[in-house]
PDB file of C-alpha atoms in Angstrom:
ATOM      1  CA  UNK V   1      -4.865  -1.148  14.818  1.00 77.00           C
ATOM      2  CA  UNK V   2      -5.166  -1.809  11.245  1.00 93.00           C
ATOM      3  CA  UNK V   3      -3.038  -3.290   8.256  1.00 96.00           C
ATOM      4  CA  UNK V   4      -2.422  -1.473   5.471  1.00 97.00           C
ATOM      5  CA  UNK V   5      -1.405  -3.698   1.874  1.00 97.00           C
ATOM      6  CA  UNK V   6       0.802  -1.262  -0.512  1.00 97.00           C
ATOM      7  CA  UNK V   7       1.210  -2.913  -4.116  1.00 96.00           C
ATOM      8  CA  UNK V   8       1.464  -2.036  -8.095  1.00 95.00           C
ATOM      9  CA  UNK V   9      -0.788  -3.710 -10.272  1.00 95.00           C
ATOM     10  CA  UNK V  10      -0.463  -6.443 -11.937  1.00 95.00           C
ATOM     11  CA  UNK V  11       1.629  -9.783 -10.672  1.00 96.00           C
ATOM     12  CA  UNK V  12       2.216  -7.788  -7.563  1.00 96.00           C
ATOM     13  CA  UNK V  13      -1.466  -6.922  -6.828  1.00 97.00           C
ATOM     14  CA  UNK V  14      -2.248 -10.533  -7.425  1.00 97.00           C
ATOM     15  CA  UNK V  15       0.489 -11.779  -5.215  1.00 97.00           C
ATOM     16  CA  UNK V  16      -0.137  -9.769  -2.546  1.00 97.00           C
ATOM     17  CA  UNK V  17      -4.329 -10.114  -3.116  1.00 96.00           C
ATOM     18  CA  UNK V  18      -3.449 -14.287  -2.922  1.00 96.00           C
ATOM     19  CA  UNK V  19      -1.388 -14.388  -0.266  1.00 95.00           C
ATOM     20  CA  UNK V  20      -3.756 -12.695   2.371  1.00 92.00           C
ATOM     21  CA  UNK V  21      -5.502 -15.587   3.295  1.00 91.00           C
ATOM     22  CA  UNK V  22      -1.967 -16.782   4.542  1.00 92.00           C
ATOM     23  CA  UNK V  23      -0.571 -14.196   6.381  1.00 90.00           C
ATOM     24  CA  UNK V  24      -1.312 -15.028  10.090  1.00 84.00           C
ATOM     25  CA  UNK V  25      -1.826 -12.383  12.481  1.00 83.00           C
ATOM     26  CA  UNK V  26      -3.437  -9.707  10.467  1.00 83.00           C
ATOM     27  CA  UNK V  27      -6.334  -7.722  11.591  1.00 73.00           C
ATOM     28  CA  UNK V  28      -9.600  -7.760   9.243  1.00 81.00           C
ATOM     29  CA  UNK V  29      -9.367  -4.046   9.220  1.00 91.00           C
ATOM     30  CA  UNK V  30      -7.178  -3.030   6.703  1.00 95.00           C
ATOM     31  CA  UNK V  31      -6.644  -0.599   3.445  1.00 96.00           C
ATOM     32  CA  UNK V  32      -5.467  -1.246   0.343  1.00 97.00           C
ATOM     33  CA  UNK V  33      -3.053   1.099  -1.367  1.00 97.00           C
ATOM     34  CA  UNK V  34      -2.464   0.744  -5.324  1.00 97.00           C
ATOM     35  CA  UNK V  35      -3.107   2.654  -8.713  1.00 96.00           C
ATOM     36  CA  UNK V  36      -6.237   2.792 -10.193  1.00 96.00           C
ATOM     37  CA  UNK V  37      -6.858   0.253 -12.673  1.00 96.00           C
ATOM     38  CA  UNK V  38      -9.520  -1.821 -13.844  1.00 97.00           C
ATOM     39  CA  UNK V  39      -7.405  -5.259 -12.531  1.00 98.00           C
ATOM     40  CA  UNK V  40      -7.024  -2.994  -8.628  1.00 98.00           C
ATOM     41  CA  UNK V  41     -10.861  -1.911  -9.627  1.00 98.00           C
ATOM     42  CA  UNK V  42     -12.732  -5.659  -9.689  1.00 98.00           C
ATOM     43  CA  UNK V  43      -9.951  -7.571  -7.653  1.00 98.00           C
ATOM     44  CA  UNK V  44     -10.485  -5.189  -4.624  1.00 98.00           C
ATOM     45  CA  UNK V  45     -14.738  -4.512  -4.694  1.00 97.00           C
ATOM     46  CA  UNK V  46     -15.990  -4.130  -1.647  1.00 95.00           C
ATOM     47  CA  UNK V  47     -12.857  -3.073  -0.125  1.00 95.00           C
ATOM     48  CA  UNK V  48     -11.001  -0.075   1.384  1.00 96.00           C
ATOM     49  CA  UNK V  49      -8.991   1.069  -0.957  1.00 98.00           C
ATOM     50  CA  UNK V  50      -6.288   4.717  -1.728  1.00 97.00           C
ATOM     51  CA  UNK V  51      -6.388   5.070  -5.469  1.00 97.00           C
ATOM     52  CA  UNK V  52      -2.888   6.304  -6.612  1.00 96.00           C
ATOM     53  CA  UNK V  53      -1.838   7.660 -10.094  1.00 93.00           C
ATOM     54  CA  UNK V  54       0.360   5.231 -11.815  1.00 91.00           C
ATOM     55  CA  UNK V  55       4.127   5.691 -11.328  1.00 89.00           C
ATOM     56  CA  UNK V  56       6.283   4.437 -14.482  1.00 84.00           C
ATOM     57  CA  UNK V  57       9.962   2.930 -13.808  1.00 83.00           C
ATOM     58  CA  UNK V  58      11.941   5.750 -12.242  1.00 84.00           C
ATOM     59  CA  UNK V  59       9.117   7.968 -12.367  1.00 89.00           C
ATOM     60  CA  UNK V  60      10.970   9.840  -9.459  1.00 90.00           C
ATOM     61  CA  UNK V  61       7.694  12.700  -9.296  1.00 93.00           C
ATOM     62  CA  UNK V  62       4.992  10.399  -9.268  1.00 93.00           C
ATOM     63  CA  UNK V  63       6.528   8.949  -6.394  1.00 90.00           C
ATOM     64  CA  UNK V  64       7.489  12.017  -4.531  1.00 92.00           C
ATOM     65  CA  UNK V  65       3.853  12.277  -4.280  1.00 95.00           C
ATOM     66  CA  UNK V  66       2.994   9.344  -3.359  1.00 95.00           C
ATOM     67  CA  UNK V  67       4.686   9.760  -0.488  1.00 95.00           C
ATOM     68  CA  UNK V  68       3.059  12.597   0.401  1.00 96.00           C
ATOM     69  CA  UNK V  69       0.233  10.754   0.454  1.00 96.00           C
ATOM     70  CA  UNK V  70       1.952   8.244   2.654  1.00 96.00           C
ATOM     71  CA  UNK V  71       3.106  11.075   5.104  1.00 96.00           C
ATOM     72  CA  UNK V  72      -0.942  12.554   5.722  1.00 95.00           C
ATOM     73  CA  UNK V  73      -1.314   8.776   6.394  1.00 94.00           C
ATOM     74  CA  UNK V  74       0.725   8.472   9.011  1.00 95.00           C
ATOM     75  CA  UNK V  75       0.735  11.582  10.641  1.00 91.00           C
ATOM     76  CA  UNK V  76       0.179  11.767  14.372  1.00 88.00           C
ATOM     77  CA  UNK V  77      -1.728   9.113  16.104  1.00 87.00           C
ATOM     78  CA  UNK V  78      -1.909   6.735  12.660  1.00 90.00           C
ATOM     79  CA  UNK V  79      -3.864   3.985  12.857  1.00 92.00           C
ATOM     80  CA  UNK V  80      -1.642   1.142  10.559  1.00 95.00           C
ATOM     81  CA  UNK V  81       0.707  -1.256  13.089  1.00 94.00           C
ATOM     82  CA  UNK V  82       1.166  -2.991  10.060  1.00 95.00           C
ATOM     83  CA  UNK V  83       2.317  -2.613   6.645  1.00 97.00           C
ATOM     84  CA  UNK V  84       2.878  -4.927   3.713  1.00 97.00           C
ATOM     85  CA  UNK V  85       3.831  -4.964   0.289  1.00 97.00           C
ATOM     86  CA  UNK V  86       4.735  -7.143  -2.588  1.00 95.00           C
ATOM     87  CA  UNK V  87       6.161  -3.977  -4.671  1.00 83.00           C
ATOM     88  CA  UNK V  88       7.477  -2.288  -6.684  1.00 82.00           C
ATOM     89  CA  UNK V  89       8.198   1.212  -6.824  1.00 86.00           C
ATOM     90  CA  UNK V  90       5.394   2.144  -4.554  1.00 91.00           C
ATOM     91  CA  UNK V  91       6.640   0.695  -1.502  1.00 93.00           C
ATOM     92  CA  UNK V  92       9.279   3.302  -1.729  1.00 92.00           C
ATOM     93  CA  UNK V  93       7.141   5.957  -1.149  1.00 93.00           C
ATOM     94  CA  UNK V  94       5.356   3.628   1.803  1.00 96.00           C
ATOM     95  CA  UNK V  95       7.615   1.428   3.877  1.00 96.00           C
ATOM     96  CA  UNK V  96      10.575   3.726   4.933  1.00 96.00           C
ATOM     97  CA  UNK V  97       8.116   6.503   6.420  1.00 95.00           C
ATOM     98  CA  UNK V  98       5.558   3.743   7.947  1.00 96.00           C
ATOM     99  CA  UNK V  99       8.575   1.829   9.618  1.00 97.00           C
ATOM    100  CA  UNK V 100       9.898   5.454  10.623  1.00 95.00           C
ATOM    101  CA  UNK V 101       6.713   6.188  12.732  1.00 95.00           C
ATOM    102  CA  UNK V 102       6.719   2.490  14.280  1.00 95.00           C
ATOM    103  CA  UNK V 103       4.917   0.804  11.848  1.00 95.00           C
ATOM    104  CA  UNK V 104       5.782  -3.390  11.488  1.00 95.00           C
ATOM    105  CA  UNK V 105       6.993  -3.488   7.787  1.00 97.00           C
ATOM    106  CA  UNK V 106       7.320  -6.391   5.715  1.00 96.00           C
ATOM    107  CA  UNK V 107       8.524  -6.577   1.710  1.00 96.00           C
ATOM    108  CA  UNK V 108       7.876  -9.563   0.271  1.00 94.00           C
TER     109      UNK V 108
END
């Protein structure tokens, strides 16, 4: 099973990008989900990465489909037993479905 790290840009990309080093347990397999930016772009070379259109404050649409993406994700036999974020907005369209379909989710 695999680990899947959902997380804006910015302070919360780095956050979550430093703290993986810490976080006991995880597998080495694991995705990245985030919006496309040049920070998301260097920080995360040579990883496996979902590109996401960015997703304003209350941008309510954006984030409707980002969860669409999230649903195709975890659809049947999904391969994530873990999911972990560091926010913002895009962990709404993440965390509720993944811990719906028996994914470990953690918010920090």
């Amino acid at each position: 099973m695999s680990t899947l790290l959902v997380s804006s840009v910015g302070g919360h990309l780095s956050q979550l990008h430093g703290l993986l080093p810490r976080l006991q347990g995880l597998d080495a397999d694991r995705t990245w989900v985030t919006y496309d930016a040049p920070q998301s772009r260097s920080l995360l070379a040579g990883e496996r990465v979902i590109y996401l259109d960015y997703a304003g404050p209350r941008d309510v649409r954006t984030l409707a489909r980002h969860a669409l993406v999230a649903r195709r994700l975890f659809r049947g036999q999904h391969p994530y037993s873990t999911v972990i974020s560091t926010g913002s907005g895009i962990a709404l369209s993440f965390l509720p479905l993944a811990s719906m379909r028996g994914a470990a989710c953690h918010y920090i």
